[in-house]
mmCIF file of C-alpha atoms in Angstrom:
data_model
loop_
_atom_site.group_PDB
_atom_site.id
_atom_site.type_symbol
_atom_site.label_atom_id
_atom_site.label_comp_id
_atom_site.label_asym_id
_atom_site.label_seq_id
_atom_site.Cartn_x
_atom_site.Cartn_y
_atom_site.Cartn_z
ATOM 1 C CA ASP A 27 0.447 -0.285 -0.003
ATOM 2 C CA ALA A 28 1.266 3.399 -0.478
ATOM 3 C CA GLY A 29 0.354 4.714 2.684
ATOM 4 C CA VAL A 30 -1.647 8.139 3.325
ATOM 5 C CA ILE A 31 -1.010 10.265 0.688
ATOM 6 C CA GLN A 32 -0.632 14.154 0.812
ATOM 7 C CA SER A 33 -0.881 17.047 -1.431
ATOM 8 C CA PRO A 34 1.024 19.263 -2.494
ATOM 9 C CA ARG A 35 4.344 18.464 0.036
ATOM 10 C CA HIS A 36 4.826 21.892 0.334
ATOM 11 C CA GLU A 37 2.661 25.232 -0.555
ATOM 12 C CA VAL A 38 3.828 29.359 -0.132
ATOM 13 C CA THR A 39 1.491 31.518 -0.611
ATOM 14 C CA GLU A 40 0.970 34.937 0.180
ATOM 15 C CA MET A 41 -1.762 36.538 3.064
ATOM 16 C CA GLY A 42 -5.307 36.618 1.944
ATOM 17 C CA GLN A 43 -4.878 33.999 -0.611
ATOM 18 C CA GLU A 44 -7.184 30.905 -0.481
ATOM 19 C CA VAL A 45 -5.282 27.262 0.389
ATOM 20 C CA THR A 46 -6.461 23.677 -0.695
ATOM 21 C CA LEU A 47 -4.795 20.754 1.193
ATOM 22 C CA ARG A 48 -5.404 17.759 -0.065
ATOM 23 C CA CYS A 49 -5.436 13.798 1.305
ATOM 24 C CA LYS A 50 -5.670 10.106 0.049
ATOM 25 C CA PRO A 51 -6.033 7.674 2.774
ATOM 26 C CA ILE A 52 -5.020 4.289 2.825
ATOM 27 C CA SER A 53 -7.722 2.197 0.967
ATOM 28 C CA GLY A 54 -10.151 0.870 3.422
ATOM 29 C CA HIS A 55 -9.456 3.092 6.325
ATOM 30 C CA ASP A 56 -12.765 4.478 7.528
ATOM 31 C CA TYR A 57 -11.672 7.259 9.579
ATOM 32 C CA LEU A 58 -9.462 10.755 8.499
ATOM 33 C CA PHE A 59 -7.814 13.135 10.599
ATOM 34 C CA TRP A 60 -6.840 16.618 10.090
ATOM 35 C CA TYR A 61 -3.854 17.477 11.984
ATOM 36 C CA ARG A 62 -1.192 21.116 12.742
ATOM 37 C CA GLN A 63 2.047 21.046 13.261
ATOM 38 C CA THR A 64 3.827 23.571 15.261
ATOM 39 C CA MET A 65 6.515 24.341 17.213
ATOM 40 C CA MET A 66 4.656 26.692 19.571
ATOM 41 C CA ARG A 67 1.436 24.119 19.563
ATOM 42 C CA GLY A 68 2.890 20.994 18.660
ATOM 43 C CA LEU A 69 0.450 18.404 17.067
ATOM 44 C CA GLU A 70 -3.200 19.191 16.918
ATOM 45 C CA LEU A 71 -6.809 17.536 16.001
ATOM 46 C CA LEU A 72 -8.338 20.077 13.910
ATOM 47 C CA ILE A 73 -10.906 17.937 12.740
ATOM 48 C CA TYR A 74 -11.847 14.185 11.661
ATOM 49 C CA PHE A 75 -14.080 12.490 10.081
ATOM 50 C CA ASN A 76 -16.050 9.197 9.610
ATOM 51 C CA ASN A 77 -17.170 7.320 6.836
ATOM 52 C CA ASN A 78 -16.918 10.023 5.111
ATOM 53 C CA VAL A 79 -18.960 11.940 8.186
ATOM 54 C CA PRO A 80 -17.100 14.904 9.849
ATOM 55 C CA ILE A 81 -17.505 13.654 13.490
ATOM 56 C CA ASP A 82 -15.362 16.396 15.301
ATOM 57 C CA ASP A 83 -14.175 19.857 13.835
ATOM 58 C CA SER A 84 -13.845 21.539 17.396
ATOM 59 C CA GLY A 85 -10.135 21.862 16.885
ATOM 60 C CA MET A 86 -10.837 24.035 13.554
ATOM 61 C CA PRO A 87 -9.245 27.585 14.921
ATOM 62 C CA GLU A 88 -11.992 29.795 12.934
ATOM 63 C CA ASP A 89 -14.243 29.920 10.601
ATOM 64 C CA ARG A 90 -11.806 30.642 7.276
ATOM 65 C CA PHE A 91 -10.669 26.621 8.172
ATOM 66 C CA SER A 92 -13.271 23.969 6.500
ATOM 67 C CA ALA A 93 -12.347 20.259 5.647
ATOM 68 C CA LYS A 94 -14.779 18.461 3.472
ATOM 69 C CA MET A 95 -14.313 14.796 2.711
ATOM 70 C CA PRO A 96 -16.997 13.589 -0.394
ATOM 71 C CA ASN A 97 -15.994 10.395 -1.089
ATOM 72 C CA ALA A 98 -13.710 7.070 0.717
ATOM 73 C CA SER A 99 -10.330 8.326 -0.816
ATOM 74 C CA PHE A 100 -10.313 11.784 -0.628
ATOM 75 C CA SER A 101 -10.348 15.278 2.204
ATOM 76 C CA THR A 102 -9.591 18.568 1.422
ATOM 77 C CA LEU A 103 -8.643 20.643 4.265
ATOM 78 C CA LYS A 104 -9.550 25.000 3.289
ATOM 79 C CA ILE A 105 -8.103 27.682 4.641
ATOM 80 C CA GLN A 106 -10.217 31.126 3.185
ATOM 81 C CA PRO A 107 -8.372 33.940 3.733
ATOM 82 C CA SER A 108 -4.832 32.211 4.371
ATOM 83 C CA GLU A 109 -3.149 34.358 7.357
ATOM 84 C CA PRO A 110 0.964 34.139 8.094
ATOM 85 C CA ARG A 111 -0.229 32.651 11.778
ATOM 86 C CA ASP A 112 -1.871 29.087 9.506
ATOM 87 C CA SER A 113 1.584 28.454 8.886
ATOM 88 C CA ALA A 114 2.510 25.256 10.338
ATOM 89 C CA VAL A 115 3.026 21.494 8.456
ATOM 90 C CA TYR A 116 -0.731 19.870 7.882
ATOM 91 C CA PHE A 117 -1.036 16.183 8.489
ATOM 92 C CA CYS A 118 -3.301 13.843 7.658
ATOM 93 C CA ALA A 119 -3.574 10.426 9.442
ATOM 94 C CA SER A 120 -6.110 7.707 8.528
ATOM 95 C CA SER A 121 -6.900 4.284 10.934
ATOM 96 C CA PHE A 122 -9.215 1.327 10.053
ATOM 97 C CA ARG A 123 -11.808 1.509 13.530
ATOM 98 C CA ALA A 124 -10.355 3.886 15.069
ATOM 99 C CA GLU A 125 -7.418 1.874 15.348
ATOM 100 C CA THR A 126 -3.306 2.976 14.597
ATOM 101 C CA GLN A 127 -3.329 6.428 13.257
ATOM 102 C CA TYR A 128 -1.061 6.407 9.794
ATOM 103 C CA PHE A 129 0.342 9.600 9.149
ATOM 104 C CA GLY A 130 0.771 11.097 5.904
ATOM 105 C CA PRO A 131 4.065 13.128 5.463
ATOM 106 C CA GLY A 132 2.440 16.456 5.716
ATOM 107 C CA THR A 133 2.095 19.766 3.887
ATOM 108 C CA ARG A 134 4.642 21.953 5.066
ATOM 109 C CA LEU A 135 2.322 25.759 4.148
ATOM 110 C CA LEU A 136 4.162 28.785 4.606
ATOM 111 C CA VAL A 137 1.662 32.424 4.650
ATOM 112 C CA LEU A 138 3.498 35.396 3.369
ATOM 113 C CA GLY B 26 -6.152 21.494 22.986
ATOM 114 C CA GLN B 27 -4.893 19.084 25.594
ATOM 115 C CA GLN B 28 -1.427 18.110 25.740
ATOM 116 C CA LEU B 29 0.928 15.627 27.442
ATOM 117 C CA ASN B 30 4.456 16.491 29.207
ATOM 118 C CA GLN B 31 7.096 15.227 27.829
ATOM 119 C CA SER B 32 10.986 14.938 28.984
ATOM 120 C CA PRO B 33 13.391 16.060 28.625
ATOM 121 C CA GLN B 34 12.255 17.898 26.056
ATOM 122 C CA SER B 35 15.606 17.320 24.032
ATOM 123 C CA MET B 36 18.350 15.059 24.000
ATOM 124 C CA PHE B 37 22.047 15.005 23.376
ATOM 125 C CA ILE B 38 24.256 11.812 23.459
ATOM 126 C CA GLN B 39 26.875 9.779 21.689
ATOM 127 C CA GLU B 40 26.783 6.441 19.823
ATOM 128 C CA GLY B 41 25.973 3.466 21.810
ATOM 129 C CA GLU B 42 24.107 4.926 25.019
ATOM 130 C CA ASP B 43 20.788 4.118 26.533
ATOM 131 C CA VAL B 44 18.221 6.950 26.245
ATOM 132 C CA SER B 45 15.367 7.610 28.512
ATOM 133 C CA MET B 46 12.291 9.634 28.264
ATOM 134 C CA ASN B 47 8.823 9.811 29.913
ATOM 135 C CA CYS B 48 5.195 11.427 29.358
ATOM 136 C CA THR B 49 2.937 12.321 32.011
ATOM 137 C CA SER B 50 -1.126 13.602 32.210
ATOM 138 C CA SER B 51 -3.245 14.686 34.634
ATOM 139 C CA SER B 52 -5.990 12.368 33.073
ATOM 140 C CA ILE B 53 -6.162 9.022 33.245
ATOM 141 C CA PHE B 54 -5.375 7.135 29.740
ATOM 142 C CA ASN B 55 -6.158 3.464 28.715
ATOM 143 C CA THR B 56 -4.311 3.661 25.964
ATOM 144 C CA TRP B 57 -0.586 5.056 25.185
ATOM 145 C CA LEU B 58 1.285 5.291 22.036
ATOM 146 C CA TRP B 59 4.910 6.452 21.446
ATOM 147 C CA TYR B 60 5.453 7.411 18.057
ATOM 148 C CA LYS B 61 8.936 8.822 16.309
ATOM 149 C CA GLN B 62 9.013 11.837 13.411
ATOM 150 C CA GLU B 63 11.787 12.355 11.104
ATOM 151 C CA PRO B 64 12.622 15.200 9.599
ATOM 152 C CA GLY B 65 10.763 15.851 6.533
ATOM 153 C CA GLU B 66 8.042 13.082 7.222
ATOM 154 C CA GLY B 67 4.875 12.501 8.979
ATOM 155 C CA PRO B 68 5.383 10.516 12.931
ATOM 156 C CA VAL B 69 5.082 6.978 12.390
ATOM 157 C CA LEU B 70 4.368 4.282 15.575
ATOM 158 C CA LEU B 71 6.455 2.298 17.351
ATOM 159 C CA ILE B 72 5.197 0.768 20.282
ATOM 160 C CA ALA B 73 1.394 0.457 21.592
ATOM 161 C CA LEU B 74 0.802 -0.243 25.097
ATOM 162 C CA TYR B 75 -3.197 -1.357 25.707
ATOM 163 C CA LYS B 76 -2.826 -2.355 29.543
ATOM 164 C CA ALA B 77 -1.301 -0.708 32.839
ATOM 165 C CA GLY B 78 2.045 -2.152 34.122
ATOM 166 C CA GLU B 79 2.558 -3.613 30.556
ATOM 167 C CA LEU B 80 5.878 -3.664 28.917
ATOM 168 C CA THR B 81 5.961 -3.958 25.652
ATOM 169 C CA SER B 82 9.518 -4.351 23.629
ATOM 170 C CA ASN B 83 10.273 -3.820 19.702
ATOM 171 C CA GLY B 84 13.550 -4.206 18.906
ATOM 172 C CA ARG B 85 15.800 -2.185 20.954
ATOM 173 C CA LEU B 86 13.021 -0.312 21.829
ATOM 174 C CA THR B 87 11.270 -0.471 25.299
ATOM 175 C CA ALA B 88 7.580 0.929 26.541
ATOM 176 C CA GLN B 89 5.842 0.454 29.542
ATOM 177 C CA PHE B 90 2.289 2.100 30.309
ATOM 178 C CA GLY B 91 2.248 3.025 34.248
ATOM 179 C CA ILE B 92 0.116 2.038 36.536
ATOM 180 C CA THR B 93 -1.456 4.856 37.381
ATOM 181 C CA ARG B 94 -2.801 4.997 33.789
ATOM 182 C CA LYS B 95 -1.369 8.380 33.826
ATOM 183 C CA ASP B 96 2.337 7.946 32.660
ATOM 184 C CA SER B 97 4.167 6.283 30.528
ATOM 185 C CA PHE B 98 7.957 5.300 29.583
ATOM 186 C CA LEU B 99 10.488 5.046 26.050
ATOM 187 C CA ASN B 100 13.738 3.326 26.840
ATOM 188 C CA ILE B 101 16.200 3.328 23.551
ATOM 189 C CA SER B 102 19.442 0.700 24.297
ATOM 190 C CA ALA B 103 22.383 1.098 22.627
ATOM 191 C CA SER B 104 21.570 3.991 20.684
ATOM 192 C CA ILE B 105 22.612 4.497 16.705
ATOM 193 C CA PRO B 106 22.129 7.515 14.465
ATOM 194 C CA SER B 107 19.172 6.702 12.963
ATOM 195 C CA ASP B 108 17.955 7.208 15.760
ATOM 196 C CA VAL B 109 18.006 10.426 15.455
ATOM 197 C CA GLY B 110 14.483 12.209 15.273
ATOM 198 C CA ILE B 111 11.591 13.472 17.533
ATOM 199 C CA TYR B 112 9.033 10.969 20.086
ATOM 200 C CA PHE B 113 6.007 11.900 20.752
ATOM 201 C CA CYS B 114 3.705 10.476 22.814
ATOM 202 C CA ALA B 115 0.030 10.065 22.306
ATOM 203 C CA GLY B 116 -2.615 8.662 24.581
ATOM 204 C CA GLN B 117 -6.243 7.657 23.935
ATOM 205 C CA SER B 118 -8.726 7.566 26.494
ATOM 206 C CA ASN B 119 -10.834 3.833 25.264
ATOM 207 C CA PHE B 120 -9.750 1.664 22.706
ATOM 208 C CA GLY B 121 -11.469 2.882 19.676
ATOM 209 C CA ASN B 122 -12.294 6.722 21.006
ATOM 210 C CA GLU B 123 -10.906 7.925 18.102
ATOM 211 C CA LYS B 124 -9.364 11.097 19.469
ATOM 212 C CA LEU B 125 -4.798 10.904 20.047
ATOM 213 C CA THR B 126 -3.509 13.645 22.504
ATOM 214 C CA PHE B 127 -0.166 14.067 21.767
ATOM 215 C CA GLY B 128 2.493 14.129 24.329
ATOM 216 C CA THR B 129 5.018 18.163 23.385
ATOM 217 C CA GLY B 130 8.131 15.150 22.192
ATOM 218 C CA THR B 131 11.658 14.862 22.324
ATOM 219 C CA ARG B 132 14.081 15.646 20.814
ATOM 220 C CA LEU B 133 17.174 13.079 20.216
ATOM 221 C CA THR B 134 20.666 14.361 19.042
ATOM 222 C CA ILE B 135 22.930 11.690 18.888
ATOM 223 C CA ILE B 136 26.546 12.436 18.434
ATOM 224 C CA PRO B 137 28.913 9.858 16.526
#
């Protein structure tokens, strides 16, 4: 299996622009998680889905952030408009029946 | 969000030395996990612990689930250069509870 796939691996954008991060979970996994990692706050759970349905979005920082999972093999995390403080590494992880979470390589986002 | 406290925050050791790190929480967890993150990659699961007092090994790595269920320990014996990275503990309040709480991380640097 190819593991969790994320794209792009790196993104540099200007403040105010829309950013879309993409994730393809491991085939057969029914849970998908979006995390954000920063030096100050460590790894934070933003939102997670079960069978494509959002279960808990309490970690989403504010309305500028949104996530969708239109099918079992694809999810997006969108930031609109982006701000410099959104600069971080964003990870997607997937699991089968809420067991071991497997992480993707992450998207390193820099908002200028 | 809630974080687990890990110590030490960073370690500089010589190749061949043993390494010990720990993770503490004010809350009880029923599952403890240890992940390793290498530069530019996502966290990778090393060891999972499911029972208080449990001691589990994975090669040169040994982890223990504290009796109080509020702490966990990770030991690495005879360190080698590829052990370099950031080690994270993670707690899960109930097996099958989807959300993980991550520790603050221990950065391991090995001096040849």
